XYZ file of C-alpha atoms in Angstrom:
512
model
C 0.000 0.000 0.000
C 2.574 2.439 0.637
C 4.071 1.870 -2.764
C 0.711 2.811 -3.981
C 0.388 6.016 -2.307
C 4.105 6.983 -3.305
C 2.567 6.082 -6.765
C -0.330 8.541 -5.953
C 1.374 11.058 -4.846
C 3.829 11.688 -7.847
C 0.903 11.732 -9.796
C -0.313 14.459 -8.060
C 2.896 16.049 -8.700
C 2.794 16.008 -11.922
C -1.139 16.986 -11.713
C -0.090 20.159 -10.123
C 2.123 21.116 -12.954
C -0.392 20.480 -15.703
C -3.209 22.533 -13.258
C -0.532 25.888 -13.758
C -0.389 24.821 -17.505
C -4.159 24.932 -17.359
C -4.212 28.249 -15.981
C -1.006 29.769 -18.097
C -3.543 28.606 -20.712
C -1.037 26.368 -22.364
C -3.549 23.781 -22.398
C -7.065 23.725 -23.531
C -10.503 23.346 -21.094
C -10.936 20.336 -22.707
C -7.056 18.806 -22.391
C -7.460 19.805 -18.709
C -10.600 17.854 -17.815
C -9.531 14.505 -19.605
C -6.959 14.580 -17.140
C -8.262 16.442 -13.930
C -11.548 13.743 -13.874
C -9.438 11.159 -12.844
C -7.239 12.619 -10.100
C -10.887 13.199 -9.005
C -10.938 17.161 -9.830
C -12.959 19.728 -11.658
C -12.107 23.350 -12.858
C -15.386 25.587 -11.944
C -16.870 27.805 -14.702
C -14.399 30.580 -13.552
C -11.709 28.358 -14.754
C -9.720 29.910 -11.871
C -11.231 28.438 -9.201
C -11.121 24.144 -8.712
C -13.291 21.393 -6.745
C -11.903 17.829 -5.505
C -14.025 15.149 -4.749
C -13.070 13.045 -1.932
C -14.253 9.509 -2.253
C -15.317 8.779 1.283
C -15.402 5.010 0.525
C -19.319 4.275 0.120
C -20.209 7.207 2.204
C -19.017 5.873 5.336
C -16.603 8.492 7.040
C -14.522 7.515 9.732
C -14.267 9.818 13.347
C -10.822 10.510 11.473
C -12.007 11.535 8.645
C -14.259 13.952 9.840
C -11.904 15.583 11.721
C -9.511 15.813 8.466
C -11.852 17.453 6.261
C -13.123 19.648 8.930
C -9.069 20.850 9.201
C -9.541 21.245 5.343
C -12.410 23.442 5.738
C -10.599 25.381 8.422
C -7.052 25.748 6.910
C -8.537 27.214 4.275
C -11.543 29.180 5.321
C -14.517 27.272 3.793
C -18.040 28.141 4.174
C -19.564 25.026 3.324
C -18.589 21.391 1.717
C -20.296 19.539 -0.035
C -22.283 15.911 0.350
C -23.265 15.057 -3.222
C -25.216 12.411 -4.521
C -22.430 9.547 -4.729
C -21.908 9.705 -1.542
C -18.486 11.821 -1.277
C -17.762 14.690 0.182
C -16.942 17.643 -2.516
C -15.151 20.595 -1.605
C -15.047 23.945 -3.575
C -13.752 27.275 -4.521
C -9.684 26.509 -3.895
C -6.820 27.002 -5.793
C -4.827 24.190 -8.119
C -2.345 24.119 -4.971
C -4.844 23.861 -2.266
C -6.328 20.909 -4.032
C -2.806 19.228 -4.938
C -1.761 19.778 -1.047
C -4.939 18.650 0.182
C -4.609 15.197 -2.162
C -1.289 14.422 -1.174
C -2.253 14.914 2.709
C -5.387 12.721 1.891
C -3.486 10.092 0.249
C -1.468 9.629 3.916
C -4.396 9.302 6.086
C -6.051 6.612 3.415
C -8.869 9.285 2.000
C -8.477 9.128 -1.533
C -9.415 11.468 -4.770
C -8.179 8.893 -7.380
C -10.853 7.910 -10.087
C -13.393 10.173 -8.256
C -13.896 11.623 -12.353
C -13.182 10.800 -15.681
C -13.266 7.644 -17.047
C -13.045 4.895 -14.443
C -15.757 3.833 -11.718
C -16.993 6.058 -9.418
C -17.431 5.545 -5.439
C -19.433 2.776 -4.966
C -22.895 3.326 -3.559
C -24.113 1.717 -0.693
C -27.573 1.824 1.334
C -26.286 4.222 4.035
C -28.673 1.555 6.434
C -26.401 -1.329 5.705
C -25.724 -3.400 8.854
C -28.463 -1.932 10.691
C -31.763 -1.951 8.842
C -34.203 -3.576 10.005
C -35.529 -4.717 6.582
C -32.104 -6.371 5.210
C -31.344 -9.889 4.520
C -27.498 -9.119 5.794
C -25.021 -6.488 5.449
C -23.751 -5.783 2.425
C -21.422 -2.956 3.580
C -18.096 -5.631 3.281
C -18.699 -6.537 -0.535
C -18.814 -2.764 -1.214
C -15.752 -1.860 0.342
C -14.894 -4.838 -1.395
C -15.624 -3.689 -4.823
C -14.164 0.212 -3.979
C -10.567 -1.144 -2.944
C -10.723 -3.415 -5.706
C -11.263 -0.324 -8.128
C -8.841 2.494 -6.166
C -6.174 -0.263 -6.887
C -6.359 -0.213 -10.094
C -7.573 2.840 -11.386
C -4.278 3.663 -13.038
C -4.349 1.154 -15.111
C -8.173 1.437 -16.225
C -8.950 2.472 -20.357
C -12.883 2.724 -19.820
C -14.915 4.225 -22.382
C -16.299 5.911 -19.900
C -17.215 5.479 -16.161
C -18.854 2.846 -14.403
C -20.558 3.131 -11.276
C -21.495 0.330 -8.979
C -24.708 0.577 -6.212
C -25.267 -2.261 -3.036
C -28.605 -1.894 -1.801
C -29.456 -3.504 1.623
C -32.984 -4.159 1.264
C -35.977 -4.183 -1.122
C -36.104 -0.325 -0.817
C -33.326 -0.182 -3.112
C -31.782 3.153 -1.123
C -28.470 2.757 -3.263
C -30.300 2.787 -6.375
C -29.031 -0.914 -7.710
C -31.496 -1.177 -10.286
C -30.460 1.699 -12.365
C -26.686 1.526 -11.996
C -23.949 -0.085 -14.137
C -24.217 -2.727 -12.146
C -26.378 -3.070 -8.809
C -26.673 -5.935 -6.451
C -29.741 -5.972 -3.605
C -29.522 -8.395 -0.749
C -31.827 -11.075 -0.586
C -32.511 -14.483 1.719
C -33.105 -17.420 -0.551
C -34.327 -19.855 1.698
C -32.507 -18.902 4.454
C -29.256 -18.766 2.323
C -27.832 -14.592 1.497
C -27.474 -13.768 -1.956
C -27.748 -11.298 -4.631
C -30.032 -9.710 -6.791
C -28.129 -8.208 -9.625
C -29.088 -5.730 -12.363
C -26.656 -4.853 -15.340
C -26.194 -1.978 -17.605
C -28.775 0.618 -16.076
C -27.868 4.779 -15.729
C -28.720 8.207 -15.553
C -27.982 10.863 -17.644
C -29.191 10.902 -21.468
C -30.996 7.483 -22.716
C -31.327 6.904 -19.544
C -32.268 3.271 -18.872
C -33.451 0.967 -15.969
C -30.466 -1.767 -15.815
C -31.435 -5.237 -17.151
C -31.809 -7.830 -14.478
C -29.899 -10.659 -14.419
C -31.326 -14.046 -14.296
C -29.861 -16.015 -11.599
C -28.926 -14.867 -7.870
C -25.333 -14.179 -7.493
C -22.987 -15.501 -4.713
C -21.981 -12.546 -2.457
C -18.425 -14.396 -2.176
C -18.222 -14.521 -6.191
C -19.025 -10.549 -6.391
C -15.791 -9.325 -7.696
C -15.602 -12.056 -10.480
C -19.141 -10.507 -11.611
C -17.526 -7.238 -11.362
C -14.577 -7.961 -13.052
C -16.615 -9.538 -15.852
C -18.664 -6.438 -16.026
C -14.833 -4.540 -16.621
C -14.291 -6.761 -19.153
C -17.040 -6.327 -21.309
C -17.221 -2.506 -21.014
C -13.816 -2.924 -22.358
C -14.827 -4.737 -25.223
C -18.190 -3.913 -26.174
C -17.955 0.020 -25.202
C -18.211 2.915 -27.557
C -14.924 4.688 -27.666
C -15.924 6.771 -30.434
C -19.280 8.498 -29.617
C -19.051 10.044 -25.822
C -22.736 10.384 -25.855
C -23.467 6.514 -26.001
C -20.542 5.592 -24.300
C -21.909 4.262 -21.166
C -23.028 0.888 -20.568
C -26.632 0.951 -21.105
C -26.011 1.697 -24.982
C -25.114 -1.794 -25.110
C -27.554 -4.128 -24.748
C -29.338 -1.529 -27.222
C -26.762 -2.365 -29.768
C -26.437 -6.560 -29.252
C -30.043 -6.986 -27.377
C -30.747 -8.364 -23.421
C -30.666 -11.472 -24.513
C -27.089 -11.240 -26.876
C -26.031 -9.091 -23.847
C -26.370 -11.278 -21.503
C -24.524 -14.004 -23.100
C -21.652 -11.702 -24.103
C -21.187 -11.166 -20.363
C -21.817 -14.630 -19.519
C -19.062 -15.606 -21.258
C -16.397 -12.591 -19.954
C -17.859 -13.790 -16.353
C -16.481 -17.466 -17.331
C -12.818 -15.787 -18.668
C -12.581 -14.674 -15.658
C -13.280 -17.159 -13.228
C -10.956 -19.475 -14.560
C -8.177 -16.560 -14.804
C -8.699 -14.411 -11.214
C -8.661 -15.764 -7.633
C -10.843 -13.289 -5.539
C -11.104 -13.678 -2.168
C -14.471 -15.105 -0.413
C -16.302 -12.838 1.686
C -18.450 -14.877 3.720
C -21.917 -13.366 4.505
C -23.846 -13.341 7.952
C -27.394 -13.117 8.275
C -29.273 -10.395 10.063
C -30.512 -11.338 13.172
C -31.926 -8.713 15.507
C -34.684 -6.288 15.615
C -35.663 -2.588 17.479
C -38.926 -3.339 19.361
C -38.447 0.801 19.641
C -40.336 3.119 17.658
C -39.320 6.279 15.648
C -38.782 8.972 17.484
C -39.903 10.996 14.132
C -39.409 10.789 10.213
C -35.579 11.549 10.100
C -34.816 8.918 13.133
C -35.006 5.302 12.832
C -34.500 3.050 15.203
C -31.799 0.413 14.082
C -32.201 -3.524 14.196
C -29.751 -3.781 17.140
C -32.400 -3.173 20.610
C -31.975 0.671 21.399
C -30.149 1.948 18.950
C -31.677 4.772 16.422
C -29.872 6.440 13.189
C -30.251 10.336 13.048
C -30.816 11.895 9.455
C -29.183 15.742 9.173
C -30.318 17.134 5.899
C -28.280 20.296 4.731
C -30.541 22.131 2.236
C -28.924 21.375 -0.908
C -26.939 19.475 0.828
C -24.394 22.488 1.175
C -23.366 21.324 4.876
C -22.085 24.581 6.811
C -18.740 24.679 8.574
C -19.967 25.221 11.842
C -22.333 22.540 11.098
C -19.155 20.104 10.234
C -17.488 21.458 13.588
C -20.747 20.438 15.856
C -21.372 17.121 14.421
C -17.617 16.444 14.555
C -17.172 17.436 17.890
C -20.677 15.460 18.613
C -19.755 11.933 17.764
C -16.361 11.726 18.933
C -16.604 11.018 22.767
C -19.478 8.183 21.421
C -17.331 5.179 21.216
C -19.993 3.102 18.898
C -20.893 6.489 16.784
C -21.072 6.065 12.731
C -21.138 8.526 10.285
C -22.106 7.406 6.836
C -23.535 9.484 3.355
C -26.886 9.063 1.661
C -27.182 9.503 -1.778
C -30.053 11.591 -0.871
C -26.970 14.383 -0.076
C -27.658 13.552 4.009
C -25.210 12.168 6.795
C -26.734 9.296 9.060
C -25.499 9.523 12.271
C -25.632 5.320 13.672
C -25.565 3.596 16.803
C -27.194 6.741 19.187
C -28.964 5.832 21.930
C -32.967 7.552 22.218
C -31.089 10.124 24.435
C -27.576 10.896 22.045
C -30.432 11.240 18.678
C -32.740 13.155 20.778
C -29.584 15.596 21.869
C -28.233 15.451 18.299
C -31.688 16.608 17.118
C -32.312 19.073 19.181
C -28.688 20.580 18.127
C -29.500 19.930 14.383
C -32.902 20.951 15.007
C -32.771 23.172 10.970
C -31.718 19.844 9.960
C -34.694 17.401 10.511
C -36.804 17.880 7.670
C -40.118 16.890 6.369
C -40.013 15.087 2.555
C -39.956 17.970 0.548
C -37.690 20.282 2.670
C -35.439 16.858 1.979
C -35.385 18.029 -1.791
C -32.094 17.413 -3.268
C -30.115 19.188 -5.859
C -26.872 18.479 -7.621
C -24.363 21.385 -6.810
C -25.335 23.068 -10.518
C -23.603 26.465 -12.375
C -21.571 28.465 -11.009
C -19.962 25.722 -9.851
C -20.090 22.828 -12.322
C -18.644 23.037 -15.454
C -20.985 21.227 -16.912
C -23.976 22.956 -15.354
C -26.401 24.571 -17.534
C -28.969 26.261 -14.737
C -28.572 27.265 -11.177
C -30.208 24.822 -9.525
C -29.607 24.971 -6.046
C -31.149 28.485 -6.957
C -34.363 27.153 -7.630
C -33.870 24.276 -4.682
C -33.926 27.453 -2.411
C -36.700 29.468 -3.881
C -38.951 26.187 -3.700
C -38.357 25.431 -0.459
C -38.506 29.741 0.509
C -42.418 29.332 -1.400
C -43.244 26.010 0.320
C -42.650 27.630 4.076
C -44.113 30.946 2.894
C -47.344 28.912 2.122
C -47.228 26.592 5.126
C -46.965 23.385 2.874
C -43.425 21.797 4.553
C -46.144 19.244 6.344
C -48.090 18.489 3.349
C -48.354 15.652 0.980
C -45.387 17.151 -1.154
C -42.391 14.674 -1.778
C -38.885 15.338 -1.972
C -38.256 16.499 -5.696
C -34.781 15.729 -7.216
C -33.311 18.878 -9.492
C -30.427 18.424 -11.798
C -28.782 21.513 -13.253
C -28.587 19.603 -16.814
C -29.661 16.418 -18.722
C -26.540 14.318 -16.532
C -29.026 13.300 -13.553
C -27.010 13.705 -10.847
C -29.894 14.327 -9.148
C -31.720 11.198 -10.749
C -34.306 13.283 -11.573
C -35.488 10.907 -14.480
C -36.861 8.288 -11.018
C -37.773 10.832 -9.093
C -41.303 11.733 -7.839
C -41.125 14.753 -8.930
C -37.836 15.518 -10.853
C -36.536 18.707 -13.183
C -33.732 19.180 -15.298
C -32.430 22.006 -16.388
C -32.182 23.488 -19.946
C -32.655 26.788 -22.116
C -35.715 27.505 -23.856
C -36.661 30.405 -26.040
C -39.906 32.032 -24.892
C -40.965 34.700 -27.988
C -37.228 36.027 -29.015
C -35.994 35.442 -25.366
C -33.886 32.309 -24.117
C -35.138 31.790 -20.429
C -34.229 29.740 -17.814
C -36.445 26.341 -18.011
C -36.982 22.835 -16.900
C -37.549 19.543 -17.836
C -40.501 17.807 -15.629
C -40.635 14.304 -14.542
C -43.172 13.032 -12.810
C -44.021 9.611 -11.226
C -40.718 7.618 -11.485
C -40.005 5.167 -8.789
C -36.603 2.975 -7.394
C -37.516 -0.058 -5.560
C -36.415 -3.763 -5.402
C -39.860 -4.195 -6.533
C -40.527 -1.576 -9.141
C -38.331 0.797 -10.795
C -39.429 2.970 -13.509
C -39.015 6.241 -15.463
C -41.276 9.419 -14.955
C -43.299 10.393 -17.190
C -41.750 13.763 -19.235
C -44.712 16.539 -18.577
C -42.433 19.098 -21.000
C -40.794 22.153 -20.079
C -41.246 24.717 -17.085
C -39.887 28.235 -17.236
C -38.049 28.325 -14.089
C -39.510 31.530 -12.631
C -43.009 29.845 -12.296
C -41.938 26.488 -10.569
C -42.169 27.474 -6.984
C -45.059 29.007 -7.467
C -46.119 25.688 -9.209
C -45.232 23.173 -6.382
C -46.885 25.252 -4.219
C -50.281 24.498 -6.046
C -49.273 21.430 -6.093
C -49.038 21.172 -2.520
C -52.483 22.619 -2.490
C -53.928 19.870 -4.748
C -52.776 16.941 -3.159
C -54.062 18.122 0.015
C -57.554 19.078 -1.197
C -57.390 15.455 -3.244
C -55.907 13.394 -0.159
C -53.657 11.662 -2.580
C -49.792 11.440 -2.926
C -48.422 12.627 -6.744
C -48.426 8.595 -8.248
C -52.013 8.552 -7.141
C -52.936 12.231 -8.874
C -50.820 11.665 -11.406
C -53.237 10.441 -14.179
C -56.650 12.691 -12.799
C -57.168 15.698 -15.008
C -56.703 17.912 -12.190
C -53.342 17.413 -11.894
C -53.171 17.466 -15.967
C -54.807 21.059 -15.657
C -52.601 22.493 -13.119
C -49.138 21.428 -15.178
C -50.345 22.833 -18.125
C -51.094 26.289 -17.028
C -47.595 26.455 -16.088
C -45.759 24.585 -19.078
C -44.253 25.978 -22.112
C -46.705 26.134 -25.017
């Protein structure tokens, strides 16, 4: 390992020289992101200023951890980091040698940036219940640590097409999203025996696609062959010409499921017979919390009086003195765990009723009803590839909703993406928008896409239905009708989906 992180850190090195070439201008925008992604880094749309994504492993952050990023935020007078919607921790606005200093310190206390862009798979997601939901067959949080080692190791070496990212969901809930990932595997019990549900070749983003489940139940010792396979056959079957249908789900467009799934049937069988993985062995769940929730955004664990806290940071832009107080919160709690949603929320595990009641009361503009839980990718200024302001219109719905009284009502947490990519998965969301320019008379204005009615389950994944296109100006005041509706109806959005009220209402405020 410490070869490895002597490896790392010359890369850096030699990062930091092309990040001064960047900004000499020697090199193009373009030059610089091919190789920034990797290393885990983005220039912002200043193209002075630079983000790095640290790839808390799965979303679970160590005590130590916490405490190093917190010095991070410190050293260099942050406002803010932020908890995106992989589960890492992103942190924004430095210069190239802040973020070169801050990935070589990383690199020596085992928090890597490497392969957190680019080209390579991304932090593997994981049900931020894992080992303590009631609900799950076992814990699956070994086989994704697993899977992440096995791809920080070699993501040097890696020639993808594009990336791959990986999901382990604990339960039938599906909170890590395993049915529309690369590759996703959901714990099951078959007859008393743990295994895995896998889907293959799902994703966000443009032709987006729910992933094609795979036939039999996989091993949870054999996961990293499956993986591996999976490797193999982006390798071989991916686009490397055309970027936009370089991704995974583009294939079994191209061959079919059924050619697909015989093409990776095949890598899957090169591969056992040239790899030797080791065998995770995998324990049952056993336990369960006669307790009840204390509220919404606390959940009492498996393990007998225990609870999980959920903090939600609008937009999940998590203030410094925020980071300070939780920091300084869990640390004297030997059994405390800290661990990332993909929802852009830390779970704070293992409190007693009196620890979550304490940290709630501290956090108390942090327990939040569904839609004051609305998520938003981080968006423009900030991303490069940004086309809208999103956390913009995050605030000014959730501004409307209070203004109305409506943070009780019927309203779900709605998933906004500053562009087509879905980082906010807005394409499965409840209510979902994605941003876009549209020209109202001889004026381009500020608009969005809206979904409406997608779902992620074990059960039942699917796609929202595309109502058109929303001038952004009029969505708050849109959601807050909305709000109105389905509490004058009695009925969540699936079930007023399809009734011509609902039909009405959207169409006043769509683009014609």
């Amino acid at each position: 390992m410490e070869n490895y992180k002597a490896f790392l850190k010359n890369e850096v090195e030699e990062f930091r020289k092309t990040g001064h070439k960047f900004l000499d201008k020697e090199i193009s925008k373009a030059e610089f992101k091919g190789i920034s992604g990797g290393m885990g880094v983005y220039a912002q749309q200043d193209q002075r200023s630079f983000m790095i994504r640290l790839r808390t492993p799965s979303g679970l952050v160590s005590k130590a951890h916490l405490k190093l990023i917190l010095s991070y935020v410190q050293k260099y007078g942050l406002e803010k980091v932020h908890l995106t919607t992989r589960q890492a921790v992103q942190i924004h606005d430095l210069e190239i040698d802040s973020v070169c200093d801050i990935m070589k310190d990383a690199i020596d206390h085992d928090l890597f940036t490497r392969g957190g862009g680019g080209n390579f798979p991304r932090n593997v997601s994981l049900s931020p219940l894992a080992g303590v939901d009631k609900a799950e067959a076992f814990d699956v949080t070994p086989y994704a640590l697993q899977v992440g080692n096995y791809f920080l190791g070699n993501a040097p070496s890696y020639k993808l097409p594009r990336k791959l990212k990986v999901a382990f969901s604990c339960s039938e809930e599906d909170t890590a999203a395993a049915s529309v990932n690369d590759m996703g595997f959901l714990a099951v019990s078959e007859n008393g025996v743990p295994m895995f549900r896998m889907w293959l070749a799902g994703g966000m983003g443009q032709g987006a696609a729910v992933a094609v489940p795979y036939p039999s139940l996989v091993r949870p010792q054999e996961v990293l062959y499956y993986v591996e396979a999976m490797i193999q056959l982006f390798i071989a079957e991916g686009d490397y010409e055309n970027k936009a249908k370089a991704r995974t789900r583009f294939i079994p467009r191209r061959m079919g499921t059924e050619a697909f799934l015989e093409c990776f049937d095949k890598h899957l069988q090169e591969v056992k017979k040239t790899h030797q993985f080791e065998e995770i062995e995998p324990v049952l769940s056993e336990g369960s919390s006669s307790c009840e929730d204390l509220n919404g955004t606390c959940i009492a664990q498996r393990q007998e009086g225990l609870y999980t806290v959920i903090l939600h940071p609008v937009c999940g832009q998590l203030a410094a003195e925020d980071l300070e107080k939780i920091t300084a919160f869990v640390e004297p709690i030997e059994e405390a765990q800290v661990r990332l949603s993909m929802e852009e929320e830390m779970y704070v595990r293992n409190l007693t009723s009196g620890q979550a009641k304490e940290l709630q009361n501290m956090m108390a503009h942090m327990m939040q009803t569904p839609v004051a839980r609305t998520l938003s990718c981080v968006g423009t200024p900030s991303c490069q590839m940004g086309i809208l302001q999103s956390q913009k219109l995050c605030r000014e719905i959730l501004a409307a909703v209070e203004k109305a009284g409506l943070c009780d009502s019927r309203l779900p947490m709605i998933q906004i993406s500053g562009c087509p990519n879905s980082c906010a998965r807005h394409q499965v969301a409840e209510i979902g928008f994605a941003g876009r320019k549209v020209k109202v008379g001889d004026q381009l204005e500020d608009a969005f896409q809206l979904f409406v009615g997608g779902s992620v389950s074990g059960a039942d994944t699917h796609m929202g239905e595309l109502q058109g296109v929303m001038p952004a100006r009029v969505i708050p005041q849109y959601i807050v009708e909305l709000g109105v509706l389905l509490e004058q109806e009695e009925k969540s959005v699936a079930e007023i989906a399809g009734c011509s009220c609902f039909k009405e209402l959207t169409e006043r405020f769509l683009v014609s």
